[in-house]
């Protein structure tokens, strides 16, 4: 089996920049990997992503429907992309996974975590990421980074209170499982952020060779 790495965090923490860094680093180490994202990752799952992020012109998307769409896209993503890659021994680097459902639909939308856990167990079985890297930034600083973005989607347009709830859930989940979760202060200079990420990746490499 390969390694499953997930990058998480609220909008504006630098996920795209650091996904690029991870991809370059793994390539330099000659580690076979794929890079993907959620919601999305397959043509069908990308259509579900579009509904989640851009619904609203005709009718408001219900919170439960949003959650179910996220897990429907995840089921397709797992079956078509993630599981085959892991079984082939590749590393999978994913922009968001099920922790985002706990944070955004759970914290942000107030959906009970027990309901999310039922879907997680049903869709994923025993599969969990080997490492979840949470890029953490106070909401006001994240907003300062994203205020110039044009054509923000329906989630990016949410309030500061919404994103504070999302951030709180991310940090709480990391506190519950400090072995698998890694909180990286995204307020640091980029080089310091990427040095921390490199340390996390190197530890996973050691685990891979030891097993």
PDB file of C-alpha atoms in Angstrom:
ATOM      1  CA  UNK A   1       0.000   0.000   0.000  1.00  0.00           C
ATOM      2  CA  UNK A   2       1.052   3.554  -0.674  1.00  0.00           C
ATOM      3  CA  UNK A   3       0.766   6.513   1.676  1.00  0.00           C
ATOM      4  CA  UNK A   4      -2.278   8.775   1.891  1.00  0.00           C
ATOM      5  CA  UNK A   5      -1.554  12.437   2.691  1.00  0.00           C
ATOM      6  CA  UNK A   6      -4.262  15.080   3.039  1.00  0.00           C
ATOM      7  CA  UNK A   7      -3.844  18.844   3.187  1.00  0.00           C
ATOM      8  CA  UNK A   8      -6.577  20.690   5.089  1.00  0.00           C
ATOM      9  CA  UNK A   9      -7.389  24.185   6.329  1.00  0.00           C
ATOM     10  CA  UNK A  10      -9.765  27.090   5.823  1.00  0.00           C
ATOM     11  CA  UNK A  11      -9.699  29.228   2.690  1.00  0.00           C
ATOM     12  CA  UNK A  12      -6.574  31.347   2.251  1.00  0.00           C
ATOM     13  CA  UNK A  13      -4.094  29.237   4.247  1.00  0.00           C
ATOM     14  CA  UNK A  14      -1.945  28.363   1.219  1.00  0.00           C
ATOM     15  CA  UNK A  15      -3.061  24.851   0.350  1.00  0.00           C
ATOM     16  CA  UNK A  16      -2.426  25.210  -3.392  1.00  0.00           C
ATOM     17  CA  UNK A  17       1.078  26.598  -2.911  1.00  0.00           C
ATOM     18  CA  UNK A  18       1.978  23.825  -0.494  1.00  0.00           C
ATOM     19  CA  UNK A  19       0.376  21.107  -2.620  1.00  0.00           C
ATOM     20  CA  UNK A  20       2.774  22.271  -5.348  1.00  0.00           C
ATOM     21  CA  UNK A  21       5.668  22.002  -2.888  1.00  0.00           C
ATOM     22  CA  UNK A  22       4.694  18.463  -1.832  1.00  0.00           C
ATOM     23  CA  UNK A  23       4.429  17.382  -5.467  1.00  0.00           C
ATOM     24  CA  UNK A  24       7.882  18.776  -6.269  1.00  0.00           C
ATOM     25  CA  UNK A  25       9.403  17.182  -3.177  1.00  0.00           C
ATOM     26  CA  UNK A  26       7.996  13.718  -3.889  1.00  0.00           C
ATOM     27  CA  UNK A  27       9.074  13.987  -7.506  1.00  0.00           C
ATOM     28  CA  UNK A  28      12.608  14.897  -6.419  1.00  0.00           C
ATOM     29  CA  UNK A  29      12.658  11.809  -4.185  1.00  0.00           C
ATOM     30  CA  UNK A  30      11.404   9.640  -7.081  1.00  0.00           C
ATOM     31  CA  UNK A  31       8.312   8.627  -5.098  1.00  0.00           C
ATOM     32  CA  UNK A  32       5.451   7.552  -7.350  1.00  0.00           C
ATOM     33  CA  UNK A  33       2.460   9.700  -6.428  1.00  0.00           C
ATOM     34  CA  UNK A  34      -0.807  11.173  -7.645  1.00  0.00           C
ATOM     35  CA  UNK A  35      -2.264  14.542  -6.776  1.00  0.00           C
ATOM     36  CA  UNK A  36      -6.008  14.981  -6.446  1.00  0.00           C
ATOM     37  CA  UNK A  37      -8.689  17.030  -4.695  1.00  0.00           C
ATOM     38  CA  UNK A  38     -12.062  16.984  -2.977  1.00  0.00           C
ATOM     39  CA  UNK A  39     -14.774  17.401  -3.740  1.00  0.00           C
ATOM     40  CA  UNK A  40     -13.828  16.136  -7.168  1.00  0.00           C
ATOM     41  CA  UNK A  41     -11.029  14.001  -8.497  1.00  0.00           C
ATOM     42  CA  UNK A  42     -13.073  12.222 -11.205  1.00  0.00           C
ATOM     43  CA  UNK A  43     -15.273  13.646 -13.985  1.00  0.00           C
ATOM     44  CA  UNK A  44     -18.474  12.650 -12.173  1.00  0.00           C
ATOM     45  CA  UNK A  45     -17.217  13.854  -8.777  1.00  0.00           C
ATOM     46  CA  UNK A  46     -16.225  17.178 -10.365  1.00  0.00           C
ATOM     47  CA  UNK A  47     -19.847  17.645 -11.455  1.00  0.00           C
ATOM     48  CA  UNK A  48     -20.903  17.129  -7.842  1.00  0.00           C
ATOM     49  CA  UNK A  49     -18.253  19.652  -6.802  1.00  0.00           C
ATOM     50  CA  UNK A  50     -19.792  22.208  -9.126  1.00  0.00           C
ATOM     51  CA  UNK A  51     -23.197  21.701  -7.498  1.00  0.00           C
ATOM     52  CA  UNK A  52     -21.742  22.064  -3.983  1.00  0.00           C
ATOM     53  CA  UNK A  53     -19.767  25.207  -4.790  1.00  0.00           C
ATOM     54  CA  UNK A  54     -22.092  26.967  -7.217  1.00  0.00           C
ATOM     55  CA  UNK A  55     -25.665  25.915  -6.419  1.00  0.00           C
ATOM     56  CA  UNK A  56     -28.031  28.683  -5.468  1.00  0.00           C
ATOM     57  CA  UNK A  57     -29.240  30.351  -8.648  1.00  0.00           C
ATOM     58  CA  UNK A  58     -32.394  28.219  -8.792  1.00  0.00           C
ATOM     59  CA  UNK A  59     -32.696  27.074  -5.170  1.00  0.00           C
ATOM     60  CA  UNK A  60     -30.726  27.074  -1.940  1.00  0.00           C
ATOM     61  CA  UNK A  61     -28.725  23.885  -1.337  1.00  0.00           C
ATOM     62  CA  UNK A  62     -29.885  22.166   1.845  1.00  0.00           C
ATOM     63  CA  UNK A  63     -27.098  21.429   4.372  1.00  0.00           C
ATOM     64  CA  UNK A  64     -27.918  17.724   4.480  1.00  0.00           C
ATOM     65  CA  UNK A  65     -27.922  17.585   0.673  1.00  0.00           C
ATOM     66  CA  UNK A  66     -24.520  19.318   0.676  1.00  0.00           C
ATOM     67  CA  UNK A  67     -23.125  16.709   3.076  1.00  0.00           C
ATOM     68  CA  UNK A  68     -24.528  13.808   1.065  1.00  0.00           C
ATOM     69  CA  UNK A  69     -23.132  15.228  -2.160  1.00  0.00           C
ATOM     70  CA  UNK A  70     -19.698  15.478  -0.542  1.00  0.00           C
ATOM     71  CA  UNK A  71     -19.774  11.811   0.414  1.00  0.00           C
ATOM     72  CA  UNK A  72     -21.241  10.749  -2.934  1.00  0.00           C
ATOM     73  CA  UNK A  73     -18.327  12.475  -4.666  1.00  0.00           C
ATOM     74  CA  UNK A  74     -15.952  10.890  -2.133  1.00  0.00           C
ATOM     75  CA  UNK A  75     -17.285   7.395  -2.826  1.00  0.00           C
ATOM     76  CA  UNK A  76     -16.667   7.864  -6.546  1.00  0.00           C
ATOM     77  CA  UNK A  77     -13.234   9.367  -5.884  1.00  0.00           C
ATOM     78  CA  UNK A  78     -12.219   6.459  -3.660  1.00  0.00           C
ATOM     79  CA  UNK A  79     -13.410   3.814  -6.101  1.00  0.00           C
ATOM     80  CA  UNK A  80     -11.930   5.358  -9.217  1.00  0.00           C
ATOM     81  CA  UNK A  81      -8.768   7.106  -8.023  1.00  0.00           C
ATOM     82  CA  UNK A  82      -7.639   6.867  -4.406  1.00  0.00           C
ATOM     83  CA  UNK A  83      -7.988   3.154  -3.629  1.00  0.00           C
ATOM     84  CA  UNK A  84      -6.475   1.944  -6.937  1.00  0.00           C
ATOM     85  CA  UNK A  85      -3.496   4.276  -6.477  1.00  0.00           C
ATOM     86  CA  UNK A  86      -2.863   3.168  -2.890  1.00  0.00           C
ATOM     87  CA  UNK A  87      -3.165  -0.497  -3.845  1.00  0.00           C
ATOM     88  CA  UNK A  88      -0.600   0.097  -6.589  1.00  0.00           C
ATOM     89  CA  UNK A  89       1.830   1.412  -3.973  1.00  0.00           C
ATOM     90  CA  UNK A  90       1.551   5.074  -4.956  1.00  0.00           C
ATOM     91  CA  UNK A  91       1.391   7.990  -2.580  1.00  0.00           C
ATOM     92  CA  UNK A  92      -1.872   9.930  -2.787  1.00  0.00           C
ATOM     93  CA  UNK A  93      -1.720  13.661  -2.022  1.00  0.00           C
ATOM     94  CA  UNK A  94      -5.232  15.053  -1.642  1.00  0.00           C
ATOM     95  CA  UNK A  95      -6.485  18.608  -1.236  1.00  0.00           C
ATOM     96  CA  UNK A  96      -9.133  17.966   1.477  1.00  0.00           C
ATOM     97  CA  UNK A  97     -10.811  14.723   2.498  1.00  0.00           C
ATOM     98  CA  UNK A  98     -13.291  13.653   5.194  1.00  0.00           C
ATOM     99  CA  UNK A  99     -11.939  16.036   7.860  1.00  0.00           C
ATOM    100  CA  UNK A 100     -13.293  18.824   5.667  1.00  0.00           C
ATOM    101  CA  UNK A 101     -16.772  17.319   6.059  1.00  0.00           C
ATOM    102  CA  UNK A 102     -16.450  17.390   9.851  1.00  0.00           C
ATOM    103  CA  UNK A 103     -15.131  20.956   9.709  1.00  0.00           C
ATOM    104  CA  UNK A 104     -17.330  22.543   7.032  1.00  0.00           C
ATOM    105  CA  UNK A 105     -20.577  20.587   7.220  1.00  0.00           C
ATOM    106  CA  UNK A 106     -20.163  19.704  10.901  1.00  0.00           C
ATOM    107  CA  UNK A 107     -18.706  22.878  12.354  1.00  0.00           C
ATOM    108  CA  UNK A 108     -19.823  25.305   9.680  1.00  0.00           C
ATOM    109  CA  UNK A 109     -23.311  23.895   9.023  1.00  0.00           C
ATOM    110  CA  UNK A 110     -23.952  22.516  12.550  1.00  0.00           C
ATOM    111  CA  UNK A 111     -24.502  18.920  11.385  1.00  0.00           C
ATOM    112  CA  UNK A 112     -23.913  16.429  14.203  1.00  0.00           C
ATOM    113  CA  UNK A 113     -20.565  14.661  13.974  1.00  0.00           C
ATOM    114  CA  UNK A 114     -22.203  11.291  14.656  1.00  0.00           C
ATOM    115  CA  UNK A 115     -24.112  11.577  11.379  1.00  0.00           C
ATOM    116  CA  UNK A 116     -20.910  12.434   9.507  1.00  0.00           C
ATOM    117  CA  UNK A 117     -19.144   9.488  11.159  1.00  0.00           C
ATOM    118  CA  UNK A 118     -21.830   7.107   9.885  1.00  0.00           C
ATOM    119  CA  UNK A 119     -21.210   8.261   6.324  1.00  0.00           C
ATOM    120  CA  UNK A 120     -17.440   8.164   6.813  1.00  0.00           C
ATOM    121  CA  UNK A 121     -17.506   4.545   7.977  1.00  0.00           C
ATOM    122  CA  UNK A 122     -19.924   3.520   5.235  1.00  0.00           C
ATOM    123  CA  UNK A 123     -18.043   5.179   2.366  1.00  0.00           C
ATOM    124  CA  UNK A 124     -14.443   4.720   3.525  1.00  0.00           C
ATOM    125  CA  UNK A 125     -14.547   1.530   5.553  1.00  0.00           C
ATOM    126  CA  UNK A 126     -11.293   1.385   7.530  1.00  0.00           C
ATOM    127  CA  UNK A 127      -9.408   3.781   5.256  1.00  0.00           C
ATOM    128  CA  UNK A 128      -8.029   6.888   6.945  1.00  0.00           C
ATOM    129  CA  UNK A 129      -5.199   9.191   5.821  1.00  0.00           C
ATOM    130  CA  UNK A 130      -1.694   8.359   7.034  1.00  0.00           C
ATOM    131  CA  UNK A 131      -1.131  12.050   7.673  1.00  0.00           C
ATOM    132  CA  UNK A 132      -3.450  15.050   7.790  1.00  0.00           C
ATOM    133  CA  UNK A 133      -1.560  18.334   7.496  1.00  0.00           C
ATOM    134  CA  UNK A 134      -3.693  21.230   8.739  1.00  0.00           C
ATOM    135  CA  UNK A 135      -2.449  24.622   7.623  1.00  0.00           C
ATOM    136  CA  UNK A 136      -3.732  26.901  10.353  1.00  0.00           C
ATOM    137  CA  UNK A 137      -4.324  30.626  10.186  1.00  0.00           C
ATOM    138  CA  UNK A 138      -6.589  33.020  12.133  1.00  0.00           C
ATOM    139  CA  UNK A 139      -9.715  33.753  10.128  1.00  0.00           C
ATOM    140  CA  UNK A 140      -9.070  37.491   9.882  1.00  0.00           C
ATOM    141  CA  UNK A 141      -5.667  36.858   8.303  1.00  0.00           C
ATOM    142  CA  UNK A 142      -7.118  34.259   5.940  1.00  0.00           C
ATOM    143  CA  UNK A 143      -9.809  36.757   4.896  1.00  0.00           C
ATOM    144  CA  UNK A 144      -7.124  39.350   4.182  1.00  0.00           C
ATOM    145  CA  UNK A 145      -5.488  36.891   1.790  1.00  0.00           C
ATOM    146  CA  UNK A 146      -8.704  35.981  -0.021  1.00  0.00           C
ATOM    147  CA  UNK A 147     -10.470  39.355  -0.245  1.00  0.00           C
ATOM    148  CA  UNK A 148      -9.018  40.042  -3.704  1.00  0.00           C
ATOM    149  CA  UNK A 149     -10.296  36.778  -5.182  1.00  0.00           C
ATOM    150  CA  UNK A 150     -12.851  37.267  -7.909  1.00  0.00           C
ATOM    151  CA  UNK A 151     -15.935  35.099  -8.397  1.00  0.00           C
ATOM    152  CA  UNK A 152     -15.882  33.535  -4.938  1.00  0.00           C
ATOM    153  CA  UNK A 153     -17.907  30.330  -4.631  1.00  0.00           C
ATOM    154  CA  UNK A 154     -20.802  29.930  -2.178  1.00  0.00           C
ATOM    155  CA  UNK A 155     -18.562  28.543   0.584  1.00  0.00           C
ATOM    156  CA  UNK A 156     -15.846  31.175   0.169  1.00  0.00           C
ATOM    157  CA  UNK A 157     -18.581  33.789   0.646  1.00  0.00           C
ATOM    158  CA  UNK A 158     -19.491  32.496   4.121  1.00  0.00           C
ATOM    159  CA  UNK A 159     -19.104  34.658   7.231  1.00  0.00           C
ATOM    160  CA  UNK A 160     -16.176  34.934   9.628  1.00  0.00           C
ATOM    161  CA  UNK A 161     -18.274  33.114  12.251  1.00  0.00           C
ATOM    162  CA  UNK A 162     -18.704  30.201   9.855  1.00  0.00           C
ATOM    163  CA  UNK A 163     -14.961  29.933   9.262  1.00  0.00           C
ATOM    164  CA  UNK A 164     -14.157  30.283  12.951  1.00  0.00           C
ATOM    165  CA  UNK A 165     -16.363  27.241  13.587  1.00  0.00           C
ATOM    166  CA  UNK A 166     -14.616  25.385  10.768  1.00  0.00           C
ATOM    167  CA  UNK A 167     -11.189  26.235  12.174  1.00  0.00           C
ATOM    168  CA  UNK A 168     -12.234  25.196  15.685  1.00  0.00           C
ATOM    169  CA  UNK A 169     -13.244  21.734  14.464  1.00  0.00           C
ATOM    170  CA  UNK A 170      -9.979  21.259  12.572  1.00  0.00           C
ATOM    171  CA  UNK A 171      -7.943  22.121  15.669  1.00  0.00           C
ATOM    172  CA  UNK A 172     -10.095  19.944  17.920  1.00  0.00           C
ATOM    173  CA  UNK A 173      -9.652  16.935  15.637  1.00  0.00           C
ATOM    174  CA  UNK A 174      -5.907  17.478  15.583  1.00  0.00           C
ATOM    175  CA  UNK A 175      -5.812  17.647  19.385  1.00  0.00           C
ATOM    176  CA  UNK A 176      -7.675  14.338  19.606  1.00  0.00           C
ATOM    177  CA  UNK A 177      -5.140  12.510  17.426  1.00  0.00           C
ATOM    178  CA  UNK A 178      -1.735  14.244  17.479  1.00  0.00           C
ATOM    179  CA  UNK A 179       0.007  11.253  15.893  1.00  0.00           C
ATOM    180  CA  UNK A 180      -1.873  11.392  12.594  1.00  0.00           C
ATOM    181  CA  UNK A 181      -2.673  15.109  12.526  1.00  0.00           C
ATOM    182  CA  UNK A 182      -0.055  17.826  12.085  1.00  0.00           C
ATOM    183  CA  UNK A 183      -0.975  21.468  12.645  1.00  0.00           C
ATOM    184  CA  UNK A 184       1.339  23.837  10.772  1.00  0.00           C
ATOM    185  CA  UNK A 185       1.246  27.553  11.549  1.00  0.00           C
ATOM    186  CA  UNK A 186       0.561  29.097   8.140  1.00  0.00           C
ATOM    187  CA  UNK A 187       1.336  32.561   9.507  1.00  0.00           C
ATOM    188  CA  UNK A 188       5.043  31.674   9.377  1.00  0.00           C
ATOM    189  CA  UNK A 189       7.234  32.546   6.382  1.00  0.00           C
ATOM    190  CA  UNK A 190       6.630  30.097   3.545  1.00  0.00           C
ATOM    191  CA  UNK A 191      10.057  28.480   3.944  1.00  0.00           C
ATOM    192  CA  UNK A 192       9.321  27.642   7.577  1.00  0.00           C
ATOM    193  CA  UNK A 193       5.934  26.182   6.645  1.00  0.00           C
ATOM    194  CA  UNK A 194       7.497  23.997   3.983  1.00  0.00           C
ATOM    195  CA  UNK A 195      10.312  22.873   6.275  1.00  0.00           C
ATOM    196  CA  UNK A 196       7.655  21.546   8.674  1.00  0.00           C
ATOM    197  CA  UNK A 197       5.859  19.800   5.828  1.00  0.00           C
ATOM    198  CA  UNK A 198       9.128  18.264   4.661  1.00  0.00           C
ATOM    199  CA  UNK A 199       9.723  16.871   8.171  1.00  0.00           C
ATOM    200  CA  UNK A 200       6.265  15.250   8.122  1.00  0.00           C
ATOM    201  CA  UNK A 201       6.895  13.703   4.703  1.00  0.00           C
ATOM    202  CA  UNK A 202      10.311  12.417   5.747  1.00  0.00           C
ATOM    203  CA  UNK A 203       8.782  10.707   8.768  1.00  0.00           C
ATOM    204  CA  UNK A 204       6.292   8.964   6.475  1.00  0.00           C
ATOM    205  CA  UNK A 205       9.153   7.768   4.281  1.00  0.00           C
ATOM    206  CA  UNK A 206      10.839   6.191   7.311  1.00  0.00           C
ATOM    207  CA  UNK A 207       7.565   4.452   8.202  1.00  0.00           C
ATOM    208  CA  UNK A 208       7.256   3.183   4.649  1.00  0.00           C
ATOM    209  CA  UNK A 209      10.721   1.637   4.628  1.00  0.00           C
ATOM    210  CA  UNK A 210      10.249   0.113   8.078  1.00  0.00           C
ATOM    211  CA  UNK A 211       7.110  -1.820   7.107  1.00  0.00           C
TER     212      UNK A 211
END
